[in-house]
Coordinates of C-alpha atoms in Angstrom, one line a residue:
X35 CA 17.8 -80.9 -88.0
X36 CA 15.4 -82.7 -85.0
X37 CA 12.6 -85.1 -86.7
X38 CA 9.7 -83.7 -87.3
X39 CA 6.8 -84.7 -84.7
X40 CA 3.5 -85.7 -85.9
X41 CA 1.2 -82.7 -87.2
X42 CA -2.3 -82.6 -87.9
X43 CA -3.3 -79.5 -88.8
X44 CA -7.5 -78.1 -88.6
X45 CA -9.2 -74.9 -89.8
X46 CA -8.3 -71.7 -88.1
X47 CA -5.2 -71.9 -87.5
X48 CA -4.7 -74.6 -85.5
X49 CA -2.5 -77.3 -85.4
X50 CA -2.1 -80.6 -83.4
X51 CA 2.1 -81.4 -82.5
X52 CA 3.1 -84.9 -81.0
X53 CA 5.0 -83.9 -77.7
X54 CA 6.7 -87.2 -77.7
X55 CA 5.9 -87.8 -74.3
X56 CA 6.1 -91.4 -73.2
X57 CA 5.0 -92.3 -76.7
X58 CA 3.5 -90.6 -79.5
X59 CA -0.1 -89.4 -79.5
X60 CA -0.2 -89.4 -75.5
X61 CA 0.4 -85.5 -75.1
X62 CA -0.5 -82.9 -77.6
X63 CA 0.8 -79.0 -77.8
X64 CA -1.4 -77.2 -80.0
X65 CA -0.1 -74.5 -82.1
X66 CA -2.8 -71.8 -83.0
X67 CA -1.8 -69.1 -85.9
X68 CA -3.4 -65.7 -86.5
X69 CA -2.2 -63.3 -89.4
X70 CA 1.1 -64.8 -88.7
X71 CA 1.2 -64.2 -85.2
X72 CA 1.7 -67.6 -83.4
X73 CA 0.7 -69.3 -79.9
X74 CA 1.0 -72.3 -78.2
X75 CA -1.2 -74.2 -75.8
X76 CA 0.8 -76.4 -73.1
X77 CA 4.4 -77.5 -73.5
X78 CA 5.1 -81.3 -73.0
X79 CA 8.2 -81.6 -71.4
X80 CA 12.1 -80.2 -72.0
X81 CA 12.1 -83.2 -74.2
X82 CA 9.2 -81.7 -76.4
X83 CA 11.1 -78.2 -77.4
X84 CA 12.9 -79.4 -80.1
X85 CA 10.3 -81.2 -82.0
X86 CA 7.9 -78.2 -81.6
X87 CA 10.7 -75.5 -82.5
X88 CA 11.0 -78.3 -85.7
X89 CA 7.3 -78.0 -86.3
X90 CA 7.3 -73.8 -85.7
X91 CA 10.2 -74.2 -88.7
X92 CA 8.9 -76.4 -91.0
X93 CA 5.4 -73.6 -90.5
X94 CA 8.1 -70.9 -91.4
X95 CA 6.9 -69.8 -88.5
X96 CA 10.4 -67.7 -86.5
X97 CA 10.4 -67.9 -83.1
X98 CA 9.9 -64.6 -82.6
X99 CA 6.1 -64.5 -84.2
X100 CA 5.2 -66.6 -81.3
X101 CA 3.5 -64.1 -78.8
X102 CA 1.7 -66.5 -76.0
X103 CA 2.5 -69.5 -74.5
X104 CA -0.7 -71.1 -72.7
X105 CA -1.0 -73.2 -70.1
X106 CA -3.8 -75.1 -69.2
X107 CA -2.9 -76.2 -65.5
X108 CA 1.1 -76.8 -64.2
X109 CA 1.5 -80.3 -63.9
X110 CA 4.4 -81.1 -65.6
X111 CA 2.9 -82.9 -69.0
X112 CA 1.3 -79.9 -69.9
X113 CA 4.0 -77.2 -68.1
X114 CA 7.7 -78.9 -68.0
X115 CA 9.0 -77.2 -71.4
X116 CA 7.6 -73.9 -70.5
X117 CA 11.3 -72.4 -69.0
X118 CA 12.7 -73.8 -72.1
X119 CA 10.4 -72.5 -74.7
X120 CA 10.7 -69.0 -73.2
X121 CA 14.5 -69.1 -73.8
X122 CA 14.0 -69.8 -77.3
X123 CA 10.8 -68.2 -77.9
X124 CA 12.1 -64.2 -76.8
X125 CA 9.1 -62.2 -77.9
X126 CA 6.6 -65.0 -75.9
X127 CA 4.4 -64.2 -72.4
X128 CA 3.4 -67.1 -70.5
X129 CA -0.2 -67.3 -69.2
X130 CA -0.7 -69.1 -66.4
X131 CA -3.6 -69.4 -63.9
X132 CA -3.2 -67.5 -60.0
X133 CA -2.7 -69.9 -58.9
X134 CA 0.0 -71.5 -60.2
X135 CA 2.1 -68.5 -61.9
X136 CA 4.6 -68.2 -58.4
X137 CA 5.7 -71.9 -59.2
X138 CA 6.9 -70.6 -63.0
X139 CA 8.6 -67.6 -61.4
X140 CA 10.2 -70.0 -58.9
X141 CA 9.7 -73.7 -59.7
X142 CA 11.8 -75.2 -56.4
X143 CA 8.6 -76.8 -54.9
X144 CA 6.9 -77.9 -57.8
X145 CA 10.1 -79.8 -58.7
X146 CA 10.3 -81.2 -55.0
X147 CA 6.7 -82.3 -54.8
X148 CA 7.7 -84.3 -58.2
X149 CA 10.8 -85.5 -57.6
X150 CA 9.1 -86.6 -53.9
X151 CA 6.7 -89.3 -56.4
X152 CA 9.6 -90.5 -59.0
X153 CA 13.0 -89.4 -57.4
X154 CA 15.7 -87.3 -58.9
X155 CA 17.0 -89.8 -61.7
X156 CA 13.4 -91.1 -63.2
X157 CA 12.7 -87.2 -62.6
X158 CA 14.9 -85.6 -64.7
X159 CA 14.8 -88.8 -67.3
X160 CA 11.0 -87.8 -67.6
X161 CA 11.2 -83.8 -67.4
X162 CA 14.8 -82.6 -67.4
X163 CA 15.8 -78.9 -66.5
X164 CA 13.2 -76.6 -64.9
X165 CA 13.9 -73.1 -64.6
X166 CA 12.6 -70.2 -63.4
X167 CA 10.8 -67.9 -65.6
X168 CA 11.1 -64.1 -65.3
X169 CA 8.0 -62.6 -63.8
X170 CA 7.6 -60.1 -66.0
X171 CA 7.0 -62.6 -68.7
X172 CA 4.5 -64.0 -66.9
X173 CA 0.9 -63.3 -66.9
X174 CA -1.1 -64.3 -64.3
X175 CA -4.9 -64.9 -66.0
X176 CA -7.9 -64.7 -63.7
X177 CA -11.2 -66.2 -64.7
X178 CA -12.7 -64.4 -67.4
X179 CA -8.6 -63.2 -69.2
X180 CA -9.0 -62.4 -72.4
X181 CA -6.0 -62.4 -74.7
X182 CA -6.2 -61.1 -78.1
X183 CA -4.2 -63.1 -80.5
X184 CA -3.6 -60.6 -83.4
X185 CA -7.2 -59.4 -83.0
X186 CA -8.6 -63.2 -82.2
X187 CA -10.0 -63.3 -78.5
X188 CA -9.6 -66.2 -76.5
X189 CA -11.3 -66.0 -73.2
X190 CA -9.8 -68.0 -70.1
X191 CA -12.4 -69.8 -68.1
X192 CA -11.6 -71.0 -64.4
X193 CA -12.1 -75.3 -64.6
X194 CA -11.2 -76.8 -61.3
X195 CA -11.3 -80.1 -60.9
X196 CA -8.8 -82.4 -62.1
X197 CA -6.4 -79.4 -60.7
X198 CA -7.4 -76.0 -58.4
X199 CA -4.8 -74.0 -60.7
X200 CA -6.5 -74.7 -64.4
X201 CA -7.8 -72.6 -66.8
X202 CA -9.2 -73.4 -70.2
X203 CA -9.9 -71.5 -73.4
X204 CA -12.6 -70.6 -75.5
X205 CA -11.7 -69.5 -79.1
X206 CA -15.1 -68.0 -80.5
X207 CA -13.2 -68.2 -84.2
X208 CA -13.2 -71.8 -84.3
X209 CA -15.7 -72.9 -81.7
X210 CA -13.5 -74.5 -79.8
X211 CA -12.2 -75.4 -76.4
X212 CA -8.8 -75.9 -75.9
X213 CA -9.5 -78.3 -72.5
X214 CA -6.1 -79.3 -71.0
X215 CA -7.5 -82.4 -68.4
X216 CA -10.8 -80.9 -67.8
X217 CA -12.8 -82.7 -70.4
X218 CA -10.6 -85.9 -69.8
X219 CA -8.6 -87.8 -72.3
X220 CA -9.4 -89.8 -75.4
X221 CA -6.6 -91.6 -77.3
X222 CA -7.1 -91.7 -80.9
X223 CA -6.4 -95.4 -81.1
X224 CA -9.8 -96.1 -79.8
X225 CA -11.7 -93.9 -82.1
X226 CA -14.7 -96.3 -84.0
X227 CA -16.2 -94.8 -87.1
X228 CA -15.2 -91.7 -86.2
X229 CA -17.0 -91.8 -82.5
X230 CA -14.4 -91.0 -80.0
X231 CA -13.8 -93.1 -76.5
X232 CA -13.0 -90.0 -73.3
X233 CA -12.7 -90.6 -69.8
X234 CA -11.8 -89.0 -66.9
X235 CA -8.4 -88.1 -65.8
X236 CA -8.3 -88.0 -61.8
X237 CA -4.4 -87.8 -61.3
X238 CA -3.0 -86.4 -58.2
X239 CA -3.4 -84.6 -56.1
X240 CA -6.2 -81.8 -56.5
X241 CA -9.0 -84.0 -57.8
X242 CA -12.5 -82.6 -56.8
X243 CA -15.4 -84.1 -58.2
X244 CA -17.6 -81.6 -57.7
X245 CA -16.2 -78.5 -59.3
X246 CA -15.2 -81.5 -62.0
X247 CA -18.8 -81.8 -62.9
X248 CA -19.5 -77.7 -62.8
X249 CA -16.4 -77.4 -64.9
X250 CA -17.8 -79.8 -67.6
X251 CA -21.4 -77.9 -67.4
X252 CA -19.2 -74.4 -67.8
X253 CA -17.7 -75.2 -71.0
X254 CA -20.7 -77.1 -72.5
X255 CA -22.6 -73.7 -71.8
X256 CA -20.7 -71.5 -74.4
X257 CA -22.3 -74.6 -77.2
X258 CA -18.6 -75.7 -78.5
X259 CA -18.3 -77.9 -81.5
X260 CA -14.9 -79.0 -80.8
X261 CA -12.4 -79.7 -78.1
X262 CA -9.0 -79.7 -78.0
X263 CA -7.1 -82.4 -75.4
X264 CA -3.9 -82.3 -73.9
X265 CA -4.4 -85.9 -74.5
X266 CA -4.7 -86.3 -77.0
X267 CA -5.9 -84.0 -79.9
X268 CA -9.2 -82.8 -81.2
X269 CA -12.6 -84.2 -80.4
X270 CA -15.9 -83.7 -81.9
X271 CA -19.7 -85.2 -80.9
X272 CA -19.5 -83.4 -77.3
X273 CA -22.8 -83.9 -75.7
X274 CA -22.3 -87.0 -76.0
X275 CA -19.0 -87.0 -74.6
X276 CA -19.7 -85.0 -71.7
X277 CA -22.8 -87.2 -70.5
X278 CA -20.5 -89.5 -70.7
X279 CA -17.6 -88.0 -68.7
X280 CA -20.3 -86.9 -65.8
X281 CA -21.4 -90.8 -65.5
X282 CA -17.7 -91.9 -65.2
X283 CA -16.7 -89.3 -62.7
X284 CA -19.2 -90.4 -60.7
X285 CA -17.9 -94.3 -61.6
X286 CA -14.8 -93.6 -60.4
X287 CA -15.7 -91.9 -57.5
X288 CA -18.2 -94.9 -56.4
X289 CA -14.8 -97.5 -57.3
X290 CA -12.9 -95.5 -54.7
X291 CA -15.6 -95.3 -52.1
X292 CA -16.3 -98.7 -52.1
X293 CA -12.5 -100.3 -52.0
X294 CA -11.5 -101.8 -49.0
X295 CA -9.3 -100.2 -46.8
X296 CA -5.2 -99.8 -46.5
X297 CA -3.3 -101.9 -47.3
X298 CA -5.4 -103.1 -50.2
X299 CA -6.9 -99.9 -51.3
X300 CA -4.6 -98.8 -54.4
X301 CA -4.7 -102.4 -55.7
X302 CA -8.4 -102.6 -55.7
X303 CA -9.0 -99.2 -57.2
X304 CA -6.7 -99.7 -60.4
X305 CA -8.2 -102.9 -60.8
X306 CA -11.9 -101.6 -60.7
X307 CA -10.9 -98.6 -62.7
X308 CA -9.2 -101.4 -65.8
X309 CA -12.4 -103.5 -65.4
X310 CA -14.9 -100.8 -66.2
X311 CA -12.9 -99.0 -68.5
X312 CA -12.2 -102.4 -70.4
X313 CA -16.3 -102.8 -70.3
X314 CA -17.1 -99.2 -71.5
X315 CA -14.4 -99.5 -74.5
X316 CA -16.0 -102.8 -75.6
X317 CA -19.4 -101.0 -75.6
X318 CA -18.0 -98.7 -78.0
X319 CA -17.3 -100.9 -80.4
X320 CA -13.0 -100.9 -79.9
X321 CA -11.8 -104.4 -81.2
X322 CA -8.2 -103.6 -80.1
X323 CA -7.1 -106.6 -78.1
X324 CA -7.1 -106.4 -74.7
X325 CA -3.2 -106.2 -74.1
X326 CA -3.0 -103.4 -76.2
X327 CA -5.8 -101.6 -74.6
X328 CA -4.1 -101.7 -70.9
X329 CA -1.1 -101.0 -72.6
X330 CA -2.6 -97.6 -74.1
X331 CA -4.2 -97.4 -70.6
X332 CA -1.8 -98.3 -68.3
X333 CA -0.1 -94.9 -67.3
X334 CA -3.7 -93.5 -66.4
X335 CA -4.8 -96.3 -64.6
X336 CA -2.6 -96.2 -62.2
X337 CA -2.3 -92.0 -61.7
X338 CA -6.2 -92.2 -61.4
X339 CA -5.7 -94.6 -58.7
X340 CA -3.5 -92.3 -56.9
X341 CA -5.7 -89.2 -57.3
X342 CA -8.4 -90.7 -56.0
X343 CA -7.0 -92.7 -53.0
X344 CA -5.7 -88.9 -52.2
X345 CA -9.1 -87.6 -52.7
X346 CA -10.3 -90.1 -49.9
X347 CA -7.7 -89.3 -47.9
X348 CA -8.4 -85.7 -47.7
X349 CA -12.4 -85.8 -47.8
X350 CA -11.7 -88.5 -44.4
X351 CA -8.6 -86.8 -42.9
X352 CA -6.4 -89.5 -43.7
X353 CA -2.7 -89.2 -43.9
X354 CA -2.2 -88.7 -47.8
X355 CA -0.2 -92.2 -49.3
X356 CA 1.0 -92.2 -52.8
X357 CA 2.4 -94.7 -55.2
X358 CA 5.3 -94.5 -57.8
X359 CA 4.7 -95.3 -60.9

């Protein structure tokens, strides 16, 4: 039987899993239960099902009590296991925002624009097999979807920013978000007496500081007490966090603006982006030494150089340059 991947389990119903993604406690799928009717919320990667089919059986939960998978946006952390959790999930719809619910049905330029960044081989080491996904298993969720889960309503809310194609959801029951990228990332490793660390994901190549900012304002209307992260897990004490997250969008957007031009530009904006991020963690209190904190770090760094280099390039015109990772 696959190793079971880390759970933490919270009231409700709800359930933190361990995708296994790069390492553990990066990416999170969270598994919400209802009268023993099950969903989940984002997929990792191909490399994720078996854990998370573990998990669903040491829950005695059968794969056929899961009704809903969610996900958050499409980028492939949070959407590559979807075509394989809908083989071995049979009674399961997949929600998906407009806009990205014709790259489920046929994935062929989702994988291209991916494989484009790594190339086949560090592709399919990272994500595996993609399939297509039957459309009429899919559900395509406009702003303001709700999906009853058993009786529990969960309400889709429209978040642009990190990505043009991401939803999040509101769960009344448990006051809680579950926030895919929109309300950043925060890495349990850098919690201090139970204060977390967040900060701003800006990975390519829909970042949009703007509607980031409105998105943030959205869900902080509806008063939540928790939020769950892709990456990684749940999150409390958020009006603090989001104050936060508004002053470092706008620090990462004035890195980018200020960085000199090609063929410096990436270089100087990953090593702006470490710098302050190495200063704000220190304020917090983290006393994790500075080799382990780029380590933890490292991965973002660079994607949030990338999306916002793209960013510039589209709000000047510029030819669009990325960097592989």
């Amino acid at each position: 039987m696959e190793q079971l991947p880390s759970i933490t389990d919270y009231p409700a119903g709800i359930s933190v899993i361990d995708a296994q993604y790069h390492r553990p406690g990066r990416a999170a799928i969270h598994l919400m239960v209802e009268n023993g009717v099950a969903a989940l919320v984002d997929t990792g990667t191909r490399y994720s099902v078996p854990g998370v089919m573990a998990a669903l059986a040491h829950k005695r939960i059968a794969p056929e009590q899961v009704a809903y998978i969610f996900l958050t946006h499409i980028h492939l952390d949070h959407a590559g296991g979807a075509s394989e959790f809908m083989r071995q999930l049979p009674n399961a719809k997949l929600i998906v925002h407009p806009r990205g619910a014709s790259h489920m049905a046929n994935p062929v330029k989702l994988i291209a624009g991916v494989m484009a960044v790594y190339g086949e081989a560090k592709f399919r080491r990272m994500y595996g097999e993609i399939h297509p996904i039957a459309a009429d298993r899919i559900i395509s969720a406009p702003n303001g979807t709700c999906i009853e889960l058993n009786g529990r309503p969960l309400h889709l809310l429209d978040t642009p920013g990190h990505a043009r194609h991401h939803y999040c959801i509101h769960d009344a029951r448990s006051q809680s978000i579950f926030t895919g990228d929109t309300f950043g990332v925060s890495y349990r490793e850098f919690d201090v007496n139970g204060l977390e660390f967040v900060f701003p994901t800006t990975s390519p190549v829909q970042f949009d500081p703007d509607a980031a900012h409105a998105s943030l304002d959205r869900l902080m209307a509806l008063d939540p007490k928790h939020a769950f992260l892709t990456h990684y897990g749940r999150i409390d004490n958020l009006p603090h966090h989001a104050l936060h997250m508004h002053a470092l969008i706008d620090a990462f957007v004035a890195i980018a603006q200020q960085a000199p031009p090609y063929p410096d530009r990436h270089a100087a904006i990953a090593h702006a982006l470490q710098d302050l991020l190495l200063q704000r963690l220190m304020a917090h209190g983290c006393i994790l030494p500075q080799d382990a904190i780029l380590s933890l770090l490292q991965i973002d760094i660079e994607l949030n150089a990338q999306g916002l280099g793209i960013w510039l390039d589209q709000i000047t015109r510029q030819p669009a340059q990325t960097v592989q990772s």
